[in-house]
Coordinates of C-alpha atoms in Angstrom, one line a residue:
X28 CA -19.7 -22.3 -0.7
X29 CA -22.5 -21.8 1.9
X30 CA -25.7 -19.8 1.4
X31 CA -24.5 -17.9 4.8
X32 CA -20.7 -16.8 3.3
X33 CA -22.6 -15.4 0.4
X34 CA -25.5 -13.5 2.4
X35 CA -22.9 -12.0 4.5
X36 CA -21.3 -10.4 1.9
X37 CA -24.1 -9.0 0.0
X38 CA -24.6 -5.3 1.6
X39 CA -21.6 -3.4 0.3
X40 CA -19.5 -2.4 3.4
X41 CA -20.1 1.4 2.8
X42 CA -23.5 1.4 3.3
X43 CA -23.2 -0.7 6.9
X44 CA -21.1 1.0 9.2
X45 CA -21.9 -1.4 11.7
X46 CA -20.2 -3.9 10.1
X47 CA -16.9 -1.2 10.3
X48 CA -16.9 -1.5 13.8
X49 CA -17.1 -5.0 13.9
X50 CA -14.8 -6.1 11.5
X51 CA -12.0 -3.7 13.1
X52 CA -12.4 -4.6 16.7
X53 CA -9.5 -6.6 17.0
X54 CA -9.3 -8.8 20.0
X55 CA -6.0 -10.5 19.7
X56 CA -7.5 -13.2 17.7
X57 CA -7.3 -14.0 14.1
X58 CA -8.3 -10.8 12.4
X59 CA -11.4 -10.5 9.8
X60 CA -9.8 -8.8 6.7
X61 CA -12.3 -6.1 5.1
X62 CA -10.9 -3.7 2.8
X63 CA -8.9 -0.8 4.2
X64 CA -11.6 1.3 2.8
X65 CA -15.1 0.5 0.9
X66 CA -15.1 -0.6 -2.6
X67 CA -17.0 2.0 -4.8
X68 CA -17.9 0.6 -8.2
X69 CA -16.1 -0.9 -11.3
X70 CA -15.6 1.9 -13.8
X71 CA -14.2 0.9 -17.2
X72 CA -10.9 1.8 -18.3
X73 CA -8.9 1.6 -20.9
X74 CA -5.2 1.0 -21.8
X75 CA -3.0 4.0 -23.0
X76 CA -0.4 4.0 -25.5
X77 CA 2.7 6.4 -25.3
X78 CA 6.3 6.2 -27.3
X79 CA 8.2 8.8 -25.1
X80 CA 6.9 8.9 -21.3
X81 CA 4.0 7.8 -20.0
X82 CA 2.3 7.8 -15.7
X83 CA -0.6 6.2 -13.9
X84 CA -1.9 7.0 -10.9
X85 CA -5.0 7.3 -8.3
X86 CA -6.3 10.6 -9.4
X87 CA -6.9 12.7 -13.0
X88 CA -5.5 15.3 -11.1
X89 CA -2.7 14.1 -10.0
X90 CA -2.1 12.4 -13.2
X91 CA -2.1 15.6 -15.1
X92 CA 0.4 17.5 -13.1
X93 CA 3.2 14.8 -13.2
X94 CA 2.3 14.6 -17.0
X95 CA 2.9 18.0 -17.4
X96 CA 6.0 17.9 -15.4
X97 CA 7.4 15.3 -17.9
X98 CA 6.4 16.7 -21.1
X99 CA 8.2 19.9 -19.8
X100 CA 11.2 17.7 -19.4
X101 CA 11.0 16.6 -16.2
X102 CA 12.1 12.9 -14.8
X103 CA 10.4 10.2 -13.7
X104 CA 11.1 11.5 -9.8
X105 CA 10.6 15.2 -10.1
X106 CA 6.9 14.0 -11.8
X107 CA 6.6 11.3 -8.6
X108 CA 6.8 14.8 -6.2
X109 CA 4.3 16.7 -8.2
X110 CA 2.0 13.4 -8.2
X111 CA 2.4 13.0 -4.7
X112 CA 1.8 16.5 -3.6
X113 CA -1.8 16.6 -5.5
X114 CA -2.8 13.3 -4.1
X115 CA -2.1 14.7 -0.8
X116 CA -4.6 17.0 -1.5
X117 CA -7.3 15.2 -4.0
X118 CA -7.0 11.6 -2.2
X119 CA -6.6 12.3 1.4
X120 CA -8.1 9.2 3.2
X121 CA -4.9 7.3 1.4
X122 CA -1.7 9.2 1.3
X123 CA 0.0 12.3 1.6
X124 CA 3.1 14.7 3.2
X125 CA 1.6 13.2 6.8
X126 CA 2.3 9.3 6.0
X127 CA 5.2 7.1 4.9
X128 CA 6.3 5.4 1.4
X129 CA 8.6 3.1 -0.8
X130 CA 10.1 4.3 -4.2
X131 CA 11.8 1.9 -6.8
X132 CA 13.5 4.1 -9.0
X133 CA 15.1 2.8 -12.0
X134 CA 18.2 4.9 -13.5
X135 CA 18.4 3.9 -17.8
X136 CA 21.9 5.7 -18.2
X137 CA 23.4 3.4 -15.9
X138 CA 20.8 0.5 -15.7
X139 CA 20.5 0.7 -12.0
X140 CA 18.0 0.1 -9.6
X141 CA 17.5 2.0 -6.3
X142 CA 15.1 1.5 -3.5
X143 CA 14.2 4.4 -0.8
X144 CA 12.5 3.4 2.5
X145 CA 10.5 6.5 3.6
X146 CA 8.2 4.7 6.1
X147 CA 7.3 5.7 9.5
X148 CA 9.2 5.2 12.7
X149 CA 7.9 4.9 15.9
X150 CA 8.7 8.0 18.7
X151 CA 11.5 7.4 21.0
X152 CA 8.9 7.1 23.7
X153 CA 7.3 4.2 22.2
X154 CA 7.0 1.3 24.3
X155 CA 6.2 -2.5 24.1
X156 CA 3.2 -2.1 25.6
X157 CA 1.6 0.7 23.6
X158 CA -1.7 -0.7 22.5
X159 CA -2.7 -3.1 25.7
X160 CA -5.3 -1.7 27.8
X161 CA -5.7 -1.2 31.5
X162 CA -7.0 -4.8 31.3
X163 CA -4.2 -6.1 30.0
X164 CA -5.4 -7.4 26.6
X165 CA -4.3 -5.7 23.1
X166 CA -7.1 -2.8 22.4
X167 CA -9.6 -2.8 19.6
X168 CA -8.5 -1.8 16.4
X169 CA -10.6 1.8 16.4
X170 CA -9.5 2.3 20.1
X171 CA -5.9 2.7 19.3
X172 CA -6.5 4.1 15.3
X173 CA -8.2 7.8 16.3
X174 CA -6.0 9.7 17.8
X175 CA -2.3 10.5 18.4
X176 CA -1.2 7.3 20.0
X177 CA -1.3 5.8 16.7
X178 CA 1.0 8.2 14.7
X179 CA 4.7 7.3 13.6
X180 CA 7.3 10.0 12.2
X181 CA 6.4 10.7 8.4
X182 CA 8.5 9.8 5.8
X183 CA 7.2 10.9 2.4
X184 CA 9.0 14.0 2.0
X185 CA 12.7 13.0 3.1
X186 CA 12.5 10.0 0.7
X187 CA 11.3 12.2 -2.0
X188 CA 13.6 14.6 -1.2
X189 CA 16.7 11.8 -1.2
X190 CA 15.1 10.3 -4.4
X191 CA 15.3 13.9 -6.0
X192 CA 18.7 15.1 -5.0
X193 CA 19.8 12.0 -6.9
X194 CA 17.7 11.8 -9.6
X195 CA 15.5 15.0 -10.0
X196 CA 16.0 17.0 -13.1
X197 CA 13.7 19.8 -12.4
X198 CA 14.1 22.3 -9.3
X199 CA 12.4 21.1 -6.2
X200 CA 10.3 24.2 -6.0
X201 CA 8.5 23.9 -9.2
X202 CA 7.5 20.1 -8.4
X203 CA 4.8 22.0 -6.1
X204 CA 3.2 24.4 -7.7
X205 CA 0.2 22.3 -9.4
X206 CA -0.7 21.3 -5.8
X207 CA -0.5 24.8 -4.4
X208 CA -2.5 26.0 -7.2
X209 CA -5.0 23.3 -7.2
X210 CA -4.7 24.1 -3.3
X211 CA -5.6 27.7 -3.7
X212 CA -7.9 27.6 -6.5
X213 CA -10.1 24.3 -5.1
X214 CA -11.2 20.9 -7.0
X215 CA -14.5 19.5 -7.1
X216 CA -14.9 16.8 -4.1
X217 CA -15.5 13.4 -6.0
X218 CA -17.9 10.6 -5.5
X219 CA -15.3 8.3 -4.0
X220 CA -14.2 10.9 -1.7
X221 CA -17.8 11.8 -0.1
X222 CA -18.5 8.0 0.1
X223 CA -15.4 7.3 2.2
X224 CA -16.3 10.7 4.1
X225 CA -19.2 9.0 5.2
X226 CA -18.1 5.5 5.9
X227 CA -15.3 6.8 8.0
X228 CA -17.6 9.1 10.6
X229 CA -15.5 8.5 13.5
X230 CA -15.5 10.3 17.5
X231 CA -12.2 11.5 18.1
X232 CA -11.5 13.0 14.8
X233 CA -9.9 16.6 14.6
X234 CA -11.8 19.9 14.3
X235 CA -9.5 20.8 11.4
X236 CA -10.6 17.5 9.5
X237 CA -14.4 18.2 10.3
X238 CA -14.4 21.8 9.3
X239 CA -12.4 20.8 6.2
X240 CA -14.9 18.0 4.9
X241 CA -18.2 18.2 6.9
X242 CA -21.3 20.3 7.0
X243 CA -22.6 21.9 10.1
X244 CA -24.8 18.8 10.4
X245 CA -21.9 16.7 10.4
X246 CA -22.7 15.0 7.0
X247 CA -19.9 15.2 4.5
X248 CA -20.3 18.2 2.0
X249 CA -22.1 17.6 -1.2
X250 CA -20.4 15.8 -4.1
X251 CA -19.4 18.6 -6.3
X252 CA -18.2 20.8 -3.4
X253 CA -15.2 23.2 -4.6
X254 CA -12.7 22.3 -1.6
X255 CA -9.9 24.7 -1.2
X256 CA -7.4 23.8 1.2
X257 CA -5.5 27.6 2.4
X258 CA -3.6 25.7 5.3
X259 CA -2.2 22.5 2.9
X260 CA -1.1 25.4 0.2
X261 CA 0.8 27.7 2.7
X262 CA 2.5 24.6 4.0
X263 CA 3.3 23.5 0.1
X264 CA 4.7 26.8 -0.5
X265 CA 7.1 26.5 2.8
X266 CA 8.5 22.9 1.8
X267 CA 9.1 24.2 -1.8
X268 CA 11.2 27.1 -0.8
X269 CA 13.0 25.8 2.0
X270 CA 12.6 21.8 1.0
X271 CA 11.9 18.9 3.7
X272 CA 13.2 21.0 6.7
X273 CA 10.4 23.1 6.7
X274 CA 8.2 20.0 8.0
X275 CA 10.5 18.6 10.3
X276 CA 11.8 21.6 11.9
X277 CA 10.0 24.6 13.3
X278 CA 6.3 26.1 13.4
X279 CA 4.9 22.6 11.6
X280 CA 7.0 20.1 13.7
X281 CA 5.8 21.9 16.4
X282 CA 2.3 21.7 15.2
X283 CA 2.0 18.2 14.1
X284 CA 4.2 17.4 18.0
X285 CA 1.0 19.4 19.4
X286 CA -2.0 17.7 17.3
X287 CA -0.6 14.2 18.6
X288 CA -0.3 15.2 22.4
X289 CA -3.0 17.3 22.4
X290 CA -5.5 14.5 21.0
X291 CA -8.1 12.6 22.6
X292 CA -6.1 9.7 22.4
X293 CA -3.0 11.2 23.0
X294 CA 0.6 9.8 21.5
X295 CA 4.5 11.2 22.7
X296 CA 5.5 11.9 18.9
X297 CA 7.9 15.0 19.8
X298 CA 10.0 17.4 17.8
X299 CA 13.2 15.4 18.2
X300 CA 11.3 12.2 16.4
X301 CA 10.9 14.6 13.9
X302 CA 14.3 16.5 13.4
X303 CA 16.0 13.0 13.7
X304 CA 14.3 11.1 11.0
X305 CA 16.0 10.1 8.1
X306 CA 14.7 8.0 4.6
X307 CA 16.7 5.3 3.9
X308 CA 18.6 4.0 0.5
X309 CA 17.9 0.1 0.8
X310 CA 19.1 -2.3 -1.9
X311 CA 16.5 -4.0 -3.5
X312 CA 15.5 -7.8 -3.7
X313 CA 15.2 -9.0 -6.9
X314 CA 14.6 -13.1 -7.8
X315 CA 13.7 -15.0 -11.4
X316 CA 10.8 -15.6 -12.5
X317 CA 10.8 -18.0 -15.6
X318 CA 12.5 -15.6 -18.0
X319 CA 12.4 -12.4 -15.9
X320 CA 13.6 -10.7 -13.2
X321 CA 11.4 -9.3 -10.6
X322 CA 12.5 -6.6 -7.6
X323 CA 11.2 -5.2 -5.1
X324 CA 11.4 -3.6 -2.0
X325 CA 13.1 -5.2 1.2
X326 CA 12.1 -4.8 4.7
X327 CA 10.4 -3.0 6.6
X328 CA 8.1 -3.6 4.0
X329 CA 7.2 -7.4 3.4
X330 CA 5.9 -6.9 -0.3
X331 CA 8.9 -7.7 -1.7
X332 CA 9.5 -10.7 -0.4
X333 CA 6.2 -12.2 -0.2
X334 CA 5.5 -11.3 -4.1
X335 CA 9.1 -13.0 -4.9
X336 CA 8.2 -16.1 -2.9
X337 CA 5.1 -16.5 -4.4
X338 CA 6.5 -16.9 -7.9
X339 CA 9.4 -18.9 -7.1
X340 CA 7.0 -21.1 -5.4
X341 CA 4.8 -20.8 -8.7
X342 CA 7.8 -21.7 -10.8
X343 CA 8.3 -24.7 -9.3
X344 CA 4.6 -26.3 -9.1
X345 CA 3.9 -24.9 -12.8
X346 CA 7.6 -25.2 -14.6
X347 CA 6.0 -24.5 -18.3
X348 CA 3.5 -22.1 -17.2
X349 CA 0.5 -21.9 -15.4
X350 CA -2.1 -24.4 -15.6
X351 CA -4.8 -23.1 -18.2
X352 CA -8.0 -23.9 -16.1
X353 CA -8.3 -21.0 -14.1
X354 CA -9.4 -23.3 -11.2
X355 CA -6.2 -24.9 -11.0
X356 CA -4.3 -22.3 -11.1
X357 CA -6.3 -20.8 -8.6
X358 CA -5.4 -23.2 -6.5
X359 CA -1.4 -23.0 -7.1
X360 CA -1.5 -19.7 -6.7
X361 CA -3.7 -19.4 -3.1
X362 CA -1.9 -21.9 -1.6
X363 CA 1.7 -20.4 -2.6
X364 CA 0.4 -17.3 -0.6
X365 CA -0.3 -19.0 2.0
X366 CA 2.7 -20.4 2.4
X367 CA 4.3 -17.0 1.9
X368 CA 2.0 -15.4 4.2
X369 CA 2.8 -17.7 7.0
X370 CA 6.3 -16.8 6.5
X371 CA 5.5 -13.2 6.5
X372 CA 3.8 -13.3 9.8
X373 CA 6.8 -14.9 11.5
X374 CA 9.7 -13.4 10.2
X375 CA 9.4 -10.0 8.3
X376 CA 9.9 -7.0 10.3
X377 CA 12.3 -4.1 10.2
X378 CA 15.6 -5.4 9.7
X379 CA 17.4 -2.5 11.2
X380 CA 15.9 -4.2 14.1
X381 CA 15.7 -7.7 14.2
X382 CA 17.5 -10.5 12.2
X383 CA 15.2 -10.9 8.7
X384 CA 16.2 -14.2 6.6
X385 CA 16.0 -12.3 3.3
X386 CA 18.4 -14.2 1.3
X387 CA 16.9 -17.5 3.4
X388 CA 13.5 -17.1 2.4
X389 CA 14.1 -16.4 -1.2
X390 CA 16.8 -19.6 -1.6
X391 CA 15.6 -21.7 -4.5
X392 CA 16.1 -24.9 -2.1
X393 CA 13.8 -23.4 0.8
X394 CA 11.0 -22.7 -1.8
X395 CA 11.2 -25.7 -3.7
X396 CA 10.5 -27.5 0.0
X397 CA 7.7 -24.9 0.4
X398 CA 6.4 -25.7 -2.9
X399 CA 6.8 -29.7 -2.3
X400 CA 4.0 -28.9 0.3
X401 CA 1.4 -28.1 -1.8
X402 CA -0.8 -30.7 -3.1
X403 CA -2.7 -30.3 -6.4
X404 CA -6.1 -32.3 -5.0
X405 CA -6.2 -30.5 -1.4
X406 CA -6.1 -27.0 0.3
X407 CA -3.4 -27.0 3.1
X408 CA -6.5 -24.9 4.9
X409 CA -3.7 -23.3 7.5
X410 CA 0.1 -23.2 6.5
X411 CA 2.5 -23.2 8.9
X412 CA 6.1 -21.2 9.0
X413 CA 9.3 -22.7 7.3
X414 CA 12.5 -22.5 8.9
X415 CA 14.6 -20.7 5.9
X416 CA 18.3 -20.7 6.0
X417 CA 19.7 -18.2 8.6
X418 CA 16.4 -18.0 10.3
X419 CA 16.9 -16.6 14.0
X420 CA 17.8 -19.2 16.5
X421 CA 15.4 -18.2 19.2
X422 CA 11.8 -19.0 17.7
X423 CA 9.6 -16.2 17.2
X424 CA 6.0 -15.8 17.6
X425 CA 3.7 -14.8 14.3
X426 CA 2.6 -11.5 14.3
X427 CA -1.4 -10.5 14.4
X428 CA -1.4 -6.5 13.5
X429 CA -4.5 -5.4 11.8
X430 CA -3.0 -3.8 8.8
X431 CA -5.8 -2.0 7.1
X432 CA -3.3 0.3 5.3
X433 CA -5.3 3.4 3.0
X434 CA -2.8 3.4 0.2
X435 CA -2.2 4.9 -3.3
X436 CA 0.4 3.7 -6.0
X437 CA 1.8 5.7 -9.0
X438 CA 3.9 4.1 -12.0
X439 CA 6.0 6.5 -13.9
X440 CA 8.0 6.0 -16.9
X441 CA 9.7 9.2 -18.1
X442 CA 11.2 10.1 -21.7
X443 CA 14.6 8.8 -20.9
X444 CA 13.4 5.8 -20.0
X445 CA 13.9 6.6 -16.0
X446 CA 11.2 4.5 -13.8
X447 CA 9.3 5.1 -10.6
X448 CA 7.2 2.7 -8.7
X449 CA 6.1 4.1 -5.6
X450 CA 3.3 3.5 -3.1
X451 CA 2.6 5.7 -0.4
X452 CA -0.3 5.3 2.6
X453 CA -1.4 6.8 6.0
X454 CA -2.8 3.5 7.0
X455 CA -6.4 3.5 7.8
X456 CA -8.6 5.7 5.2
X457 CA -8.0 8.9 6.7
X458 CA -5.2 8.1 8.9
X459 CA -5.3 8.9 12.3
X460 CA -8.2 11.1 11.7
X461 CA -5.8 13.8 13.0
X462 CA -5.2 16.9 10.5
X463 CA -2.9 19.9 10.7
X464 CA -1.4 22.9 8.2
X465 CA -4.3 21.2 6.1
X466 CA -2.7 17.3 5.9
X467 CA -4.2 14.1 7.7
X468 CA -1.4 12.6 10.1
X469 CA -0.9 8.9 9.8
X470 CA -1.9 5.7 12.2
X471 CA 0.9 3.8 10.7
X472 CA 2.3 2.4 14.5
X473 CA -1.1 0.1 14.3
X474 CA 1.0 -1.8 12.1
X475 CA 2.9 -3.3 14.5
X476 CA 1.8 -5.9 16.4
X477 CA -0.3 -4.9 19.3
X478 CA 1.3 -7.5 21.4
X479 CA 5.2 -7.8 22.1
X480 CA 5.4 -11.7 22.8
X481 CA 3.5 -14.8 23.3
X482 CA 4.0 -17.7 25.3
X483 CA 7.8 -16.5 26.3
X484 CA 8.7 -15.5 22.3
X485 CA 8.7 -12.7 20.8
X486 CA 7.1 -10.8 17.7
X487 CA 9.7 -9.9 14.9
X488 CA 7.4 -6.9 14.3
X489 CA 7.2 -5.7 17.9
X490 CA 7.3 -1.7 18.8
X491 CA 10.7 -0.6 19.7
X492 CA 11.9 3.2 19.7
X493 CA 12.7 4.3 16.4
X494 CA 11.6 1.1 14.6
X495 CA 9.7 1.0 11.5
X496 CA 6.2 -1.1 11.4
X497 CA 6.0 -3.5 8.7
X498 CA 4.1 -3.1 5.6
X499 CA 2.6 -5.0 2.7
X500 CA 3.2 -2.1 0.1
X501 CA 4.8 -3.7 -2.9
X502 CA 6.2 -1.7 -5.7
X503 CA 7.6 -3.9 -8.6
X504 CA 9.8 -3.8 -11.5
X505 CA 10.6 -6.5 -13.9
X506 CA 13.3 -6.9 -16.7
X507 CA 13.5 -9.0 -19.2
X508 CA 17.0 -11.9 -19.8
X509 CA 18.6 -8.8 -21.7
X510 CA 18.0 -6.2 -18.6
X511 CA 15.4 -3.9 -20.3
X512 CA 12.6 -2.8 -18.3
X513 CA 9.4 -4.4 -18.7
X514 CA 7.2 -3.6 -16.0
X515 CA 6.5 -1.3 -13.6
X516 CA 3.3 -1.7 -11.4
X517 CA 2.3 -1.8 -7.8
X518 CA -1.1 -1.6 -5.8
X519 CA -3.1 -0.4 -3.1
X520 CA -5.2 -2.5 -0.9
X521 CA -3.6 -3.3 2.7
X522 CA -2.4 -6.4 3.4
X523 CA -3.7 -8.0 0.1
X524 CA -1.6 -5.6 -1.9
X525 CA 0.6 -8.4 -2.3
X526 CA -1.9 -10.9 -3.8
X527 CA -3.1 -8.2 -6.0
X528 CA 0.6 -7.5 -7.6
X529 CA 0.7 -11.1 -7.8
X530 CA -2.2 -11.7 -10.0
X531 CA -0.9 -8.7 -12.4
X532 CA 2.2 -10.1 -13.0
X533 CA 1.2 -13.4 -13.6
X534 CA -1.8 -12.3 -15.7
X535 CA 0.8 -10.5 -18.2
X536 CA 3.8 -13.1 -17.9
X537 CA 1.9 -16.4 -18.0
X538 CA -1.1 -15.3 -19.7
X539 CA 0.4 -12.6 -21.9
X540 CA -2.5 -10.1 -21.2
X541 CA -2.1 -6.5 -21.8
X542 CA -2.0 -4.6 -18.8
X543 CA -5.3 -3.2 -18.3
X544 CA -6.5 -6.7 -19.2
X545 CA -4.3 -8.3 -16.3
X546 CA -5.8 -5.3 -13.9
X547 CA -8.8 -5.8 -14.9
X548 CA -9.0 -9.2 -13.9
X549 CA -11.2 -10.2 -10.5
X550 CA -8.8 -10.6 -7.5
X551 CA -8.2 -13.6 -5.4
X552 CA -5.8 -14.8 -3.4
X553 CA -5.5 -16.1 0.4
X554 CA -3.7 -14.2 3.1
X555 CA -3.2 -17.9 5.0
X556 CA -7.1 -17.8 5.8
X557 CA -9.9 -17.6 3.6
X558 CA -9.2 -17.9 -0.2
X559 CA -11.0 -14.7 -1.1
X560 CA -12.5 -14.1 -4.4
X561 CA -13.9 -10.6 -5.7
X562 CA -17.3 -10.7 -6.2
X563 CA -18.0 -10.8 -9.9
X564 CA -19.5 -13.7 -11.9
X565 CA -15.9 -15.2 -13.6
X566 CA -14.6 -15.5 -9.9
X567 CA -17.9 -16.9 -8.5
X568 CA -18.1 -19.5 -10.9
X569 CA -14.5 -20.6 -9.2
X570 CA -16.3 -21.0 -5.8
X571 CA -17.8 -24.8 -6.1
X572 CA -15.0 -26.5 -7.4
X573 CA -12.3 -24.6 -4.9
X574 CA -14.5 -25.6 -2.1
X575 CA -14.2 -29.3 -3.7
X576 CA -10.1 -29.1 -2.9
X577 CA -11.0 -28.1 0.7
X578 CA -11.0 -24.1 -0.1
X579 CA -12.6 -22.1 2.6
X580 CA -14.1 -19.5 -0.3
X581 CA -15.0 -16.3 0.7
X582 CA -16.8 -13.8 -2.2
X583 CA -15.6 -10.5 -1.2
X584 CA -15.7 -6.9 -2.7
X585 CA -12.1 -5.7 -3.1
X586 CA -10.6 -2.5 -3.4
X587 CA -6.9 -2.9 -5.3
X588 CA -5.3 0.2 -6.8
X589 CA -3.1 -1.2 -9.2
X590 CA -1.6 1.5 -11.5
X591 CA 1.2 -0.3 -14.0
X592 CA 3.2 0.3 -17.4
X593 CA 4.0 -2.1 -19.4
X594 CA 7.0 -2.2 -22.6
X595 CA 5.7 -2.8 -26.1
X596 CA 6.8 -2.6 -29.1
X597 CA 6.2 0.9 -30.0
X598 CA 7.0 2.3 -26.4
X599 CA 4.7 1.6 -23.8
X600 CA 1.1 1.0 -22.4
X601 CA -0.3 2.4 -19.1
X602 CA -3.0 0.9 -17.1
X603 CA -5.5 2.3 -14.0
X604 CA -7.4 0.3 -11.7
X605 CA -11.1 0.3 -12.9
X606 CA -11.8 0.0 -8.7
X607 CA -10.8 3.5 -8.8
X608 CA -10.9 7.2 -9.8
X609 CA -7.2 7.1 -11.4
X610 CA -6.0 6.9 -15.4
X611 CA -2.7 7.1 -17.1
X612 CA -1.1 9.4 -19.8
X613 CA 1.7 10.1 -21.9
X614 CA 2.9 10.9 -25.1

């Protein structure tokens, strides 16, 4: 690695605000890929053991809310609703009812895995040139993200409502009480939230956001400030009594549409878009990895398929187990990831709108051919997409969407053995910076490709009315050869979510580490560009030998948010990512 590359990453990202603007100014060329949120330190966590039930999520108050419901006999999805409502309040930069979610649910009674898609949709008025400027060039990211133009129809509540109707045990209204209480009584503003408020300090944010989180001099309210959100408490009371319709119809829907259309950068989300939104029950995608079965979400997220592709190639590159040499293992993982990301950029999008060759991308013979491209002594550099069985006849152009989702993940197992892996997001930190009724609105439409075609070839992930933008969210479950649930996990971290999940999976399945040890390992991987190593003594020692293999190595701060649960002989073991403020708890 050159001295220049290392020096360029010395300053913490959140302390160098000009770097925020420079890194996010997308010009249609290859995007520099910073973290969607700045790194906020590493606080050592410890694995939590439980015999009966357990959950892990991104904030202690959310964990307490879910734990209390599980202790009272609630199901995994009951706890997920409560956790998400509290996260909406205490982690507003990452997720909430103004955003979207993907939910994997395992029902222990009938050994059935279900997938629920609560991804946002493009408004009916959306057109392909949405993010093209007057000069005919794609907008820069910050020009597109702030305001109403980037807001898609939120889906979190419809997805939770659908999953709860099928798998819930406690009444819907009870699940909102912890968040209503905390919103009314207040909670202390955390150092992480304070840091993010200082980092994302953008013109065009709504007055409601400014009043909620900033002082008169426009600096963030101090750490420890008791933050109350009576507007959100009122919103949640309505939803608790009336169901999700209270959000998608009537006053709240009118005000969402108004906030979008009256913002500095107006959008076109209408009340009809909200009224007609529906969550989708979809078939999970599963594939073998050694003696296990690994399952994830299908499109419109790319997370499930891409994780399975990486694992499928690794199994062929290292049939018994990964090399014991960490550099050799990192080389094989990064090379498999760059091949999988190349396919992701070409083929993965909303399968309700474009043909996605899911079976072909996971076909054993196709993955064997892709794995054969990996050289043990030389990096591929930049991989090209393959041609899987069932690929569209018309050649597609690669997508270059600047996906920087601010995201949260929770993993939950209840006393009956039912489980939830749920990843939710509002895209960029604090989404579109527009707030109404106490919650932030997403900017998920910037997850679409800013250009619809290149050289006469269409981009699969182009904007179309009613379409769901591609994501990298990757809620994942792993089962043993007898069908027993072994792992529940997922992560935050933008398009690097896939790499964070892969790292955790192979650490547990190949290295036999416990879940907390696996989460704590340095993050690394490739998104078909540089090979990225998390700033740490261990990972940095890999840099020179990887460069000798031709890798373009970058040492950067990473802010994964892996929250996971692992089966043990005694019950369950939970882990929380030391890079964030979450925790695990169970009985």
